[in-house]
Amino acid sequence: MFMELTEAKKNLQKKGFLDMEVDVRLDLFAEIERLKKEKNAILLAHYYQEPDIQDVADYIGDSLGLSQQAAKTDADIIVFAGVHFMAETAKILSPQKKVLLPDLKAGCSLADSAPPDLFARFKAQYPDHLVISYINCSAGIKALSDIICTSSNAEKIIESVPKDQPIIFAPDRNLGSYLIKKTGRDMVLWNGACMVHEIFSLEKITKLKVRHPKAKIIAHPECEAPILAIADFVGSTTGLLKFTQRDDAKEYIVVTETGILHQMQKENPNKTFIPAPPNNACACNDCPHMKLNTLEKLYLCMEYEQPEITMDETLRIAAKRPIDRMLEISAQAGL
Ligand code: 13P
Ligand code: SF4
């Protein structure tokens, strides 16, 4: 029923360069469900994906939940509606499975802020330090790390390391500073950041709070310190969502990527969620990388099983060790 594809178009799509036209009469939700069954594929989506993608996913979660799902699934194909480092993590954990990412260009400004060659030189200056890296990094950085963490388990991971062990934390300086305050550990930080979480305006959030005095401010720890200082609650995307479920406020100013508002609103239909404004008039609190994925690209990638994540086996094995360590510590901590 969809349009015939020329070889040239197929090749461009393989390289992730072309969002091919899809017959508008297709019911993409039904088609994606059909493809999941036919191909024994599981669709994992991050909370920052557009609402339609979240609604068709088998599992929606934060980075920790997604990597736990990727490690345990018995599907033949993992379709990752998220960004490149997330799909790469799934491939590292499940090398025998085909891992698909709807758009290979869906990168991450935070992961890009830590090129492995520069980080290797930085690390060499601190030979006694243990490297804890946030999962938002490339496989190259993971291979240079001792333990991976996510925003859900970072505190527990740091606390699992003996107090006298010096630590390098990479690549997010904001999460790193927040964790130094929370754990009292004096960590050396790599100077990276997320373009989305650094865009929020303290002034505009303060003005919003004046207009909504009863609203609680909830923020992701990738935000800068002045924003976190005024937050009533700081947590990972799953942490923020759970907070809104157990807390009794009726209104929230949500300082993170806007995608999470979809689940917050679904779980709490009687509450109001106000996205925190960026420091300009653009929609910069939408992650431009996450939002590269569309329902159409998702359908095409499942139909043609492209673009696929592939990885050098030596790199994969080196990158897997610190992720396994993270999953072990998280399981021990009941996360
Ligand atoms: P979590 O969903 O793990 O909190 O991470 C946020 C994020 O920025 C993902 O790219
Ligand atoms: Fe990367 Fe930030 Fe986008 Fe998350 S929100 S994928 S950290 S750029």
mmCIF file of C-alpha atoms and ligand atoms in Angstrom:
data_model
loop_
_atom_site.group_PDB
_atom_site.id
_atom_site.type_symbol
_atom_site.label_atom_id
_atom_site.label_comp_id
_atom_site.label_asym_id
_atom_site.label_seq_id
_atom_site.Cartn_x
_atom_site.Cartn_y
_atom_site.Cartn_z
ATOM 1 C CA MET A 1 0.000 0.000 0.000
ATOM 2 C CA PHE A 2 2.892 2.399 0.610
ATOM 3 C CA MET A 3 4.690 4.041 -2.308
ATOM 4 C CA GLU A 4 7.175 2.011 -4.353
ATOM 5 C CA LEU A 5 10.734 2.865 -3.350
ATOM 6 C CA THR A 6 13.484 3.250 -5.895
ATOM 7 C CA GLU A 7 16.887 1.647 -5.208
ATOM 8 C CA ALA A 8 18.403 5.112 -4.885
ATOM 9 C CA LYS A 9 15.910 6.054 -2.189
ATOM 10 C CA LYS A 10 16.519 2.790 -0.344
ATOM 11 C CA ASN A 11 20.254 3.439 -0.323
ATOM 12 C CA LEU A 12 19.772 6.955 0.990
ATOM 13 C CA GLN A 13 17.465 5.632 3.673
ATOM 14 C CA LYS A 14 20.083 3.016 4.647
ATOM 15 C CA LYS A 15 22.491 5.836 5.335
ATOM 16 C CA GLY A 16 19.798 7.590 7.362
ATOM 17 C CA PHE A 17 19.781 10.586 5.021
ATOM 18 C CA LEU A 18 16.221 10.515 3.801
ATOM 19 C CA ASP A 19 12.880 10.666 5.494
ATOM 20 C CA MET A 20 11.047 8.795 2.738
ATOM 21 C CA GLU A 21 7.501 9.604 1.882
ATOM 22 C CA VAL A 22 4.947 7.263 3.370
ATOM 23 C CA ASP A 23 1.441 6.812 2.001
ATOM 24 C CA VAL A 24 -0.663 9.136 4.179
ATOM 25 C CA ARG A 25 -3.535 6.610 4.124
ATOM 26 C CA LEU A 26 -1.493 4.085 6.082
ATOM 27 C CA ASP A 27 -2.470 3.528 9.704
ATOM 28 C CA LEU A 28 1.055 3.704 11.058
ATOM 29 C CA PHE A 29 0.051 2.548 14.543
ATOM 30 C CA ALA A 30 -1.464 -0.639 13.092
ATOM 31 C CA GLU A 31 1.488 -1.120 10.700
ATOM 32 C CA ILE A 32 4.021 -0.779 13.504
ATOM 33 C CA GLU A 33 2.070 -3.284 15.642
ATOM 34 C CA ARG A 34 1.993 -5.690 12.675
ATOM 35 C CA LEU A 35 5.736 -5.346 12.091
ATOM 36 C CA LYS A 36 6.483 -5.911 15.779
ATOM 37 C CA LYS A 37 4.628 -9.234 15.683
ATOM 38 C CA GLU A 38 5.905 -10.376 12.287
ATOM 39 C CA LYS A 39 9.532 -9.636 13.136
ATOM 40 C CA ASN A 40 9.512 -10.436 16.861
ATOM 41 C CA ALA A 41 10.652 -6.875 17.476
ATOM 42 C CA ILE A 42 10.449 -4.864 20.690
ATOM 43 C CA LEU A 43 10.029 -1.095 20.538
ATOM 44 C CA LEU A 44 11.816 0.784 23.319
ATOM 45 C CA ALA A 45 11.169 4.519 23.625
ATOM 46 C CA HIS A 46 12.650 7.257 25.770
ATOM 47 C CA TYR A 47 10.303 9.700 27.524
ATOM 48 C CA TYR A 48 11.553 12.505 25.280
ATOM 49 C CA GLN A 49 10.047 10.945 22.158
ATOM 50 C CA GLU A 50 6.966 12.526 20.623
ATOM 51 C CA PRO A 51 3.643 11.349 22.169
ATOM 52 C CA ASP A 52 2.654 9.127 19.191
ATOM 53 C CA ILE A 53 5.889 7.169 19.481
ATOM 54 C CA GLN A 54 5.467 6.797 23.248
ATOM 55 C CA ASP A 55 1.934 5.487 22.687
ATOM 56 C CA VAL A 56 3.035 2.774 20.265
ATOM 57 C CA ALA A 57 6.097 1.662 22.293
ATOM 58 C CA ASP A 58 6.310 -1.618 24.225
ATOM 59 C CA TYR A 59 8.349 0.051 26.917
ATOM 60 C CA ILE A 60 8.834 3.743 27.760
ATOM 61 C CA GLY A 61 11.512 4.696 30.214
ATOM 62 C CA ASP A 62 14.582 6.614 31.249
ATOM 63 C CA SER A 63 18.130 5.609 30.377
ATOM 64 C CA LEU A 64 18.420 3.066 33.211
ATOM 65 C CA GLY A 65 15.092 1.378 32.477
ATOM 66 C CA LEU A 66 15.841 1.262 28.773
ATOM 67 C CA SER A 67 19.239 -0.377 29.247
ATOM 68 C CA GLN A 68 17.725 -2.917 31.669
ATOM 69 C CA GLN A 69 15.079 -3.768 29.072
ATOM 70 C CA ALA A 70 17.667 -4.013 26.299
ATOM 71 C CA ALA A 71 19.732 -6.437 28.416
ATOM 72 C CA LYS A 72 16.848 -8.799 29.178
ATOM 73 C CA THR A 73 14.618 -8.857 26.105
ATOM 74 C CA ASP A 74 14.252 -12.074 24.082
ATOM 75 C CA ALA A 75 13.075 -10.248 20.950
ATOM 76 C CA ASP A 76 15.095 -10.703 17.738
ATOM 77 C CA ILE A 77 15.054 -6.998 16.916
ATOM 78 C CA ILE A 78 15.337 -4.014 19.251
ATOM 79 C CA VAL A 79 13.893 -0.865 17.704
ATOM 80 C CA PHE A 80 15.207 2.080 19.673
ATOM 81 C CA ALA A 81 13.176 5.266 19.635
ATOM 82 C CA GLY A 82 15.772 7.437 21.303
ATOM 83 C CA VAL A 83 19.216 8.756 20.437
ATOM 84 C CA HIS A 84 22.367 7.084 19.162
ATOM 85 C CA PHE A 85 24.136 6.430 22.486
ATOM 86 C CA MET A 86 21.001 4.647 23.754
ATOM 87 C CA ALA A 87 20.746 2.349 20.737
ATOM 88 C CA GLU A 88 24.506 1.792 20.946
ATOM 89 C CA THR A 89 24.120 0.746 24.602
ATOM 90 C CA ALA A 90 21.431 -1.744 23.543
ATOM 91 C CA LYS A 91 23.800 -3.191 20.929
ATOM 92 C CA ILE A 92 26.636 -3.418 23.482
ATOM 93 C CA LEU A 93 24.351 -5.393 25.806
ATOM 94 C CA SER A 94 22.646 -7.543 23.168
ATOM 95 C CA PRO A 95 25.153 -8.059 20.320
ATOM 96 C CA GLN A 96 23.285 -11.026 18.837
ATOM 97 C CA LYS A 97 20.216 -8.878 18.232
ATOM 98 C CA LYS A 98 19.576 -6.472 15.416
ATOM 99 C CA VAL A 99 19.344 -2.945 16.870
ATOM 100 C CA LEU A 100 17.607 -0.310 14.771
ATOM 101 C CA LEU A 101 17.512 3.469 15.237
ATOM 102 C CA PRO A 102 14.951 5.332 13.069
ATOM 103 C CA ASP A 103 17.378 8.160 12.307
ATOM 104 C CA LEU A 104 21.138 7.650 12.625
ATOM 105 C CA LYS A 105 21.598 11.399 12.917
ATOM 106 C CA ALA A 106 19.803 11.388 16.285
ATOM 107 C CA GLY A 107 22.903 12.197 18.338
ATOM 108 C CA CYS A 108 23.350 13.973 21.669
ATOM 109 C CA SER A 109 25.091 17.280 22.430
ATOM 110 C CA LEU A 110 26.256 15.920 25.776
ATOM 111 C CA ALA A 111 27.772 12.763 24.255
ATOM 112 C CA ASP A 112 29.402 14.936 21.570
ATOM 113 C CA SER A 113 30.990 17.135 24.238
ATOM 114 C CA ALA A 114 33.384 14.298 25.149
ATOM 115 C CA PRO A 115 35.511 13.080 22.213
ATOM 116 C CA PRO A 116 37.275 9.853 23.341
ATOM 117 C CA ASP A 117 40.793 10.955 22.246
ATOM 118 C CA LEU A 118 40.610 14.174 24.310
ATOM 119 C CA PHE A 119 39.091 12.328 27.229
ATOM 120 C CA ALA A 120 41.884 9.709 27.155
ATOM 121 C CA ARG A 121 44.439 12.555 27.519
ATOM 122 C CA PHE A 122 42.408 14.122 30.355
ATOM 123 C CA LYS A 123 42.154 10.765 32.133
ATOM 124 C CA ALA A 124 45.918 10.209 31.833
ATOM 125 C CA GLN A 125 46.438 13.263 34.105
ATOM 126 C CA TYR A 126 44.658 11.424 36.943
ATOM 127 C CA PRO A 127 46.112 7.905 36.952
ATOM 128 C CA ASP A 128 44.760 7.086 40.457
ATOM 129 C CA HIS A 129 41.180 8.097 39.669
ATOM 130 C CA LEU A 130 38.273 5.792 38.962
ATOM 131 C CA VAL A 131 36.160 6.933 36.002
ATOM 132 C CA ILE A 132 32.388 7.098 36.457
ATOM 133 C CA SER A 133 30.670 8.135 33.238
ATOM 134 C CA TYR A 134 27.092 9.148 32.682
ATOM 135 C CA ILE A 135 25.485 6.830 30.123
ATOM 136 C CA ASN A 136 25.022 9.838 27.763
ATOM 137 C CA CYS A 137 28.405 9.233 26.117
ATOM 138 C CA SER A 138 29.850 7.320 23.172
ATOM 139 C CA ALA A 139 31.008 3.687 23.292
ATOM 140 C CA GLY A 140 34.563 5.099 23.098
ATOM 141 C CA ILE A 141 34.074 6.958 26.414
ATOM 142 C CA LYS A 142 32.373 3.934 27.971
ATOM 143 C CA ALA A 143 35.410 1.831 27.052
ATOM 144 C CA LEU A 144 37.588 4.335 28.972
ATOM 145 C CA SER A 145 35.320 4.192 32.053
ATOM 146 C CA ASP A 146 35.162 1.959 35.124
ATOM 147 C CA ILE A 147 31.457 2.300 35.897
ATOM 148 C CA ILE A 148 28.557 3.807 33.951
ATOM 149 C CA CYS A 149 25.691 5.562 35.704
ATOM 150 C CA THR A 150 22.411 7.225 34.780
ATOM 151 C CA SER A 151 20.569 10.050 36.501
ATOM 152 C CA SER A 152 18.471 7.382 38.317
ATOM 153 C CA ASN A 153 21.350 5.548 39.943
ATOM 154 C CA ALA A 154 24.292 8.011 39.965
ATOM 155 C CA GLU A 155 24.190 8.630 43.726
ATOM 156 C CA LYS A 156 24.087 4.908 44.519
ATOM 157 C CA ILE A 157 26.923 4.209 42.074
ATOM 158 C CA ILE A 158 29.130 6.897 43.641
ATOM 159 C CA GLU A 159 28.301 5.674 47.145
ATOM 160 C CA SER A 160 29.325 2.133 46.124
ATOM 161 C CA VAL A 161 32.894 3.365 45.626
ATOM 162 C CA PRO A 162 35.156 3.503 48.741
ATOM 163 C CA LYS A 163 35.320 7.038 50.199
ATOM 164 C CA ASP A 164 39.091 7.357 49.757
ATOM 165 C CA GLN A 165 38.941 6.460 46.048
ATOM 166 C CA PRO A 166 39.308 9.618 43.886
ATOM 167 C CA ILE A 167 36.820 9.853 41.025
ATOM 168 C CA ILE A 168 36.605 11.472 37.582
ATOM 169 C CA PHE A 169 32.993 12.147 36.594
ATOM 170 C CA ALA A 170 32.181 12.606 32.885
ATOM 171 C CA PRO A 171 30.794 14.055 30.691
ATOM 172 C CA ASP A 172 28.100 16.240 32.363
ATOM 173 C CA ARG A 173 29.483 19.055 34.543
ATOM 174 C CA ASN A 174 26.001 19.991 35.842
ATOM 175 C CA LEU A 175 25.069 16.490 36.963
ATOM 176 C CA GLY A 176 28.621 16.135 38.320
ATOM 177 C CA SER A 177 28.344 19.341 40.419
ATOM 178 C CA TYR A 178 24.945 18.267 41.693
ATOM 179 C CA LEU A 179 26.370 14.866 42.711
ATOM 180 C CA ILE A 180 29.332 16.486 44.485
ATOM 181 C CA LYS A 181 26.798 18.402 46.633
ATOM 182 C CA LYS A 182 24.628 15.325 47.223
ATOM 183 C CA THR A 183 27.399 12.855 48.061
ATOM 184 C CA GLY A 184 30.062 15.151 49.504
ATOM 185 C CA ARG A 185 32.630 13.544 47.172
ATOM 186 C CA ASP A 186 35.224 15.785 45.593
ATOM 187 C CA MET A 187 35.135 14.563 41.993
ATOM 188 C CA VAL A 188 37.127 15.839 39.002
ATOM 189 C CA LEU A 189 34.604 16.871 36.336
ATOM 190 C CA TRP A 190 34.741 16.761 32.552
ATOM 191 C CA ASN A 191 33.393 20.038 31.158
ATOM 192 C CA GLY A 192 30.432 18.775 29.104
ATOM 193 C CA ALA A 193 26.750 19.724 29.127
ATOM 194 C CA CYS A 194 23.378 19.083 27.505
ATOM 195 C CA MET A 195 22.181 21.873 25.205
ATOM 196 C CA VAL A 196 18.539 21.320 26.210
ATOM 197 C CA HIS A 197 18.963 21.359 29.983
ATOM 198 C CA GLU A 198 21.236 24.418 29.885
ATOM 199 C CA ILE A 199 18.707 26.541 28.001
ATOM 200 C CA PHE A 200 16.280 27.192 30.857
ATOM 201 C CA SER A 201 15.897 30.756 32.107
ATOM 202 C CA LEU A 202 16.021 31.324 35.864
ATOM 203 C CA GLU A 203 14.342 34.678 35.367
ATOM 204 C CA LYS A 204 11.430 33.243 33.365
ATOM 205 C CA ILE A 205 10.953 30.329 35.765
ATOM 206 C CA THR A 206 10.884 32.802 38.673
ATOM 207 C CA LYS A 207 8.260 34.906 36.878
ATOM 208 C CA LEU A 208 6.222 31.766 36.172
ATOM 209 C CA LYS A 209 6.393 30.832 39.859
ATOM 210 C CA VAL A 210 5.072 34.289 40.798
ATOM 211 C CA ARG A 211 2.051 33.678 38.564
ATOM 212 C CA HIS A 212 1.625 30.087 39.862
ATOM 213 C CA PRO A 213 2.696 30.343 43.520
ATOM 214 C CA LYS A 214 1.383 26.877 44.418
ATOM 215 C CA ALA A 215 3.191 25.124 41.545
ATOM 216 C CA LYS A 216 6.161 22.986 42.518
ATOM 217 C CA ILE A 217 9.328 23.332 40.451
ATOM 218 C CA ILE A 218 10.710 19.929 39.427
ATOM 219 C CA ALA A 219 13.999 19.705 37.514
ATOM 220 C CA HIS A 220 16.373 17.231 35.888
ATOM 221 C CA PRO A 221 19.925 17.210 37.354
ATOM 222 C CA GLU A 222 21.411 18.039 33.925
ATOM 223 C CA CYS A 223 20.168 21.635 34.570
ATOM 224 C CA GLU A 224 22.542 24.304 35.847
ATOM 225 C CA ALA A 225 23.070 24.818 39.611
ATOM 226 C CA PRO A 226 20.968 28.050 39.987
ATOM 227 C CA ILE A 227 17.949 26.224 38.504
ATOM 228 C CA LEU A 228 18.465 23.174 40.728
ATOM 229 C CA ALA A 229 18.795 25.485 43.741
ATOM 230 C CA ILE A 230 15.199 26.730 43.324
ATOM 231 C CA ALA A 231 13.721 23.291 42.531
ATOM 232 C CA ASP A 232 11.384 21.578 44.995
ATOM 233 C CA PHE A 233 12.457 18.222 43.593
ATOM 234 C CA VAL A 234 15.386 17.078 41.415
ATOM 235 C CA GLY A 235 15.357 13.712 39.652
ATOM 236 C CA SER A 236 15.783 11.620 36.525
ATOM 237 C CA THR A 237 12.881 11.553 34.094
ATOM 238 C CA THR A 238 11.424 8.490 35.844
ATOM 239 C CA GLY A 239 12.142 10.130 39.213
ATOM 240 C CA LEU A 240 10.227 13.272 38.174
ATOM 241 C CA LEU A 241 7.300 11.238 36.853
ATOM 242 C CA LYS A 242 7.060 9.161 40.056
ATOM 243 C CA PHE A 243 7.271 12.322 42.167
ATOM 244 C CA THR A 244 4.237 13.809 40.411
ATOM 245 C CA GLN A 245 2.318 10.586 41.121
ATOM 246 C CA ARG A 246 3.042 10.491 44.864
ATOM 247 C CA ASP A 247 3.097 14.235 45.589
ATOM 248 C CA ASP A 248 -0.096 16.091 46.464
ATOM 249 C CA ALA A 249 0.501 19.398 44.600
ATOM 250 C CA LYS A 250 -1.864 20.206 41.760
ATOM 251 C CA GLU A 251 0.533 22.185 39.559
ATOM 252 C CA TYR A 252 4.142 21.683 38.477
ATOM 253 C CA ILE A 253 6.682 23.718 36.541
ATOM 254 C CA VAL A 254 8.638 21.020 34.731
ATOM 255 C CA VAL A 255 12.278 21.902 34.014
ATOM 256 C CA THR A 256 13.380 19.258 31.552
ATOM 257 C CA GLU A 257 12.683 18.178 27.980
ATOM 258 C CA THR A 258 8.985 18.569 27.132
ATOM 259 C CA GLY A 259 8.442 14.919 26.065
ATOM 260 C CA ILE A 260 7.978 13.786 29.674
ATOM 261 C CA LEU A 261 4.848 15.940 30.005
ATOM 262 C CA HIS A 262 2.906 13.410 27.931
ATOM 263 C CA GLN A 263 3.293 10.643 30.549
ATOM 264 C CA MET A 264 2.868 13.098 33.441
ATOM 265 C CA GLN A 265 -0.446 14.248 32.024
ATOM 266 C CA LYS A 266 -1.573 10.670 31.285
ATOM 267 C CA GLU A 267 -0.717 9.473 34.793
ATOM 268 C CA ASN A 268 -2.156 12.578 36.498
ATOM 269 C CA PRO A 269 -5.126 13.780 34.433
ATOM 270 C CA ASN A 270 -6.266 16.193 37.156
ATOM 271 C CA LYS A 271 -2.944 17.960 37.578
ATOM 272 C CA THR A 272 -1.455 20.803 35.532
ATOM 273 C CA PHE A 273 2.054 20.607 34.074
ATOM 274 C CA ILE A 274 3.715 23.768 32.826
ATOM 275 C CA PRO A 275 6.852 23.358 30.699
ATOM 276 C CA ALA A 276 9.610 25.651 31.982
ATOM 277 C CA PRO A 277 10.476 28.301 29.397
ATOM 278 C CA PRO A 278 13.849 28.509 27.659
ATOM 279 C CA ASN A 279 15.874 31.739 27.735
ATOM 280 C CA ASN A 280 14.643 32.743 24.273
ATOM 281 C CA ALA A 281 11.504 32.382 22.182
ATOM 282 C CA CYS A 282 12.446 29.102 20.464
ATOM 283 C CA ALA A 283 11.310 25.595 21.370
ATOM 284 C CA CYS A 284 14.800 24.754 22.600
ATOM 285 C CA ASN A 285 13.444 22.718 25.492
ATOM 286 C CA ASP A 286 12.566 20.113 22.839
ATOM 287 C CA CYS A 287 15.669 17.995 22.241
ATOM 288 C CA PRO A 288 16.411 18.413 18.502
ATOM 289 C CA HIS A 289 18.105 14.998 18.466
ATOM 290 C CA MET A 290 15.313 13.071 20.169
ATOM 291 C CA LYS A 291 12.739 14.797 17.996
ATOM 292 C CA LEU A 292 14.433 13.653 14.767
ATOM 293 C CA ASN A 293 12.549 10.382 15.200
ATOM 294 C CA THR A 294 9.058 10.390 13.722
ATOM 295 C CA LEU A 295 6.339 7.759 13.411
ATOM 296 C CA GLU A 296 7.059 7.608 9.652
ATOM 297 C CA LYS A 297 10.788 6.976 10.155
ATOM 298 C CA LEU A 298 9.944 4.406 12.805
ATOM 299 C CA TYR A 299 7.678 2.552 10.404
ATOM 300 C CA LEU A 300 10.256 2.663 7.586
ATOM 301 C CA CYS A 301 13.060 1.471 9.820
ATOM 302 C CA MET A 302 10.982 -1.490 10.984
ATOM 303 C CA GLU A 303 9.869 -2.344 7.460
ATOM 304 C CA TYR A 304 13.375 -2.209 5.925
ATOM 305 C CA GLU A 305 15.349 -3.070 9.088
ATOM 306 C CA GLN A 306 17.541 -0.028 8.502
ATOM 307 C CA PRO A 307 19.442 1.959 9.780
ATOM 308 C CA GLU A 308 21.107 -0.677 11.917
ATOM 309 C CA ILE A 309 23.623 -0.079 14.730
ATOM 310 C CA THR A 310 26.874 -1.965 14.158
ATOM 311 C CA MET A 311 29.986 -1.929 16.315
ATOM 312 C CA ASP A 312 33.564 -3.115 16.419
ATOM 313 C CA GLU A 313 33.661 -6.195 18.704
ATOM 314 C CA THR A 314 36.772 -5.144 20.680
ATOM 315 C CA LEU A 315 35.184 -1.774 21.426
ATOM 316 C CA ARG A 316 31.892 -3.430 22.338
ATOM 317 C CA ILE A 317 33.523 -5.748 24.882
ATOM 318 C CA ALA A 318 35.478 -2.872 26.458
ATOM 319 C CA ALA A 319 32.347 -0.702 26.626
ATOM 320 C CA LYS A 320 30.215 -3.506 28.100
ATOM 321 C CA ARG A 321 32.302 -4.024 31.262
ATOM 322 C CA PRO A 322 31.368 -0.673 32.950
ATOM 323 C CA ILE A 323 27.717 -1.026 31.881
ATOM 324 C CA ASP A 324 27.557 -4.508 33.426
ATOM 325 C CA ARG A 325 29.032 -3.041 36.595
ATOM 326 C CA MET A 326 26.278 -0.409 36.622
ATOM 327 C CA LEU A 327 23.552 -3.022 36.120
ATOM 328 C CA GLU A 328 24.981 -5.171 38.955
ATOM 329 C CA ILE A 329 25.133 -2.256 41.419
ATOM 330 C CA SER A 330 21.635 -1.127 40.405
ATOM 331 C CA ALA A 331 20.237 -4.644 40.930
ATOM 332 C CA GLN A 332 21.911 -4.866 44.353
ATOM 333 C CA ALA A 333 20.392 -1.496 45.257
ATOM 334 C CA GLY A 334 16.954 -2.679 44.063
ATOM 335 C CA LEU A 335 16.795 -0.079 41.286
HETATM 336 P P1 13P B 1 17.200 10.156 31.887
HETATM 337 O O1 13P B 1 15.988 9.891 31.085
HETATM 338 O O2 13P B 1 17.950 8.901 32.174
HETATM 339 O O3 13P B 1 16.884 10.941 33.107
HETATM 340 O O4 13P B 1 18.179 11.035 30.977
HETATM 341 C C1 13P B 1 17.801 12.254 30.481
HETATM 342 C C2 13P B 1 18.377 12.546 29.163
HETATM 343 O O5 13P B 1 18.821 13.628 28.884
HETATM 344 C C3 13P B 1 18.396 11.511 28.177
HETATM 345 O O6 13P B 1 19.081 11.936 27.082
HETATM 346 FE FE1 SF4 B 2 21.470 14.573 24.764
HETATM 347 FE FE2 SF4 B 2 20.358 16.529 26.132
HETATM 348 FE FE3 SF4 B 2 19.073 15.520 24.036
HETATM 349 FE FE4 SF4 B 2 19.323 14.075 26.296
HETATM 350 S S1 SF4 B 2 18.192 15.953 26.045
HETATM 351 S S2 SF4 B 2 19.670 13.362 24.186
HETATM 352 S S3 SF4 B 2 21.352 14.751 27.011
HETATM 353 S S4 SF4 B 2 21.030 16.605 23.982
#
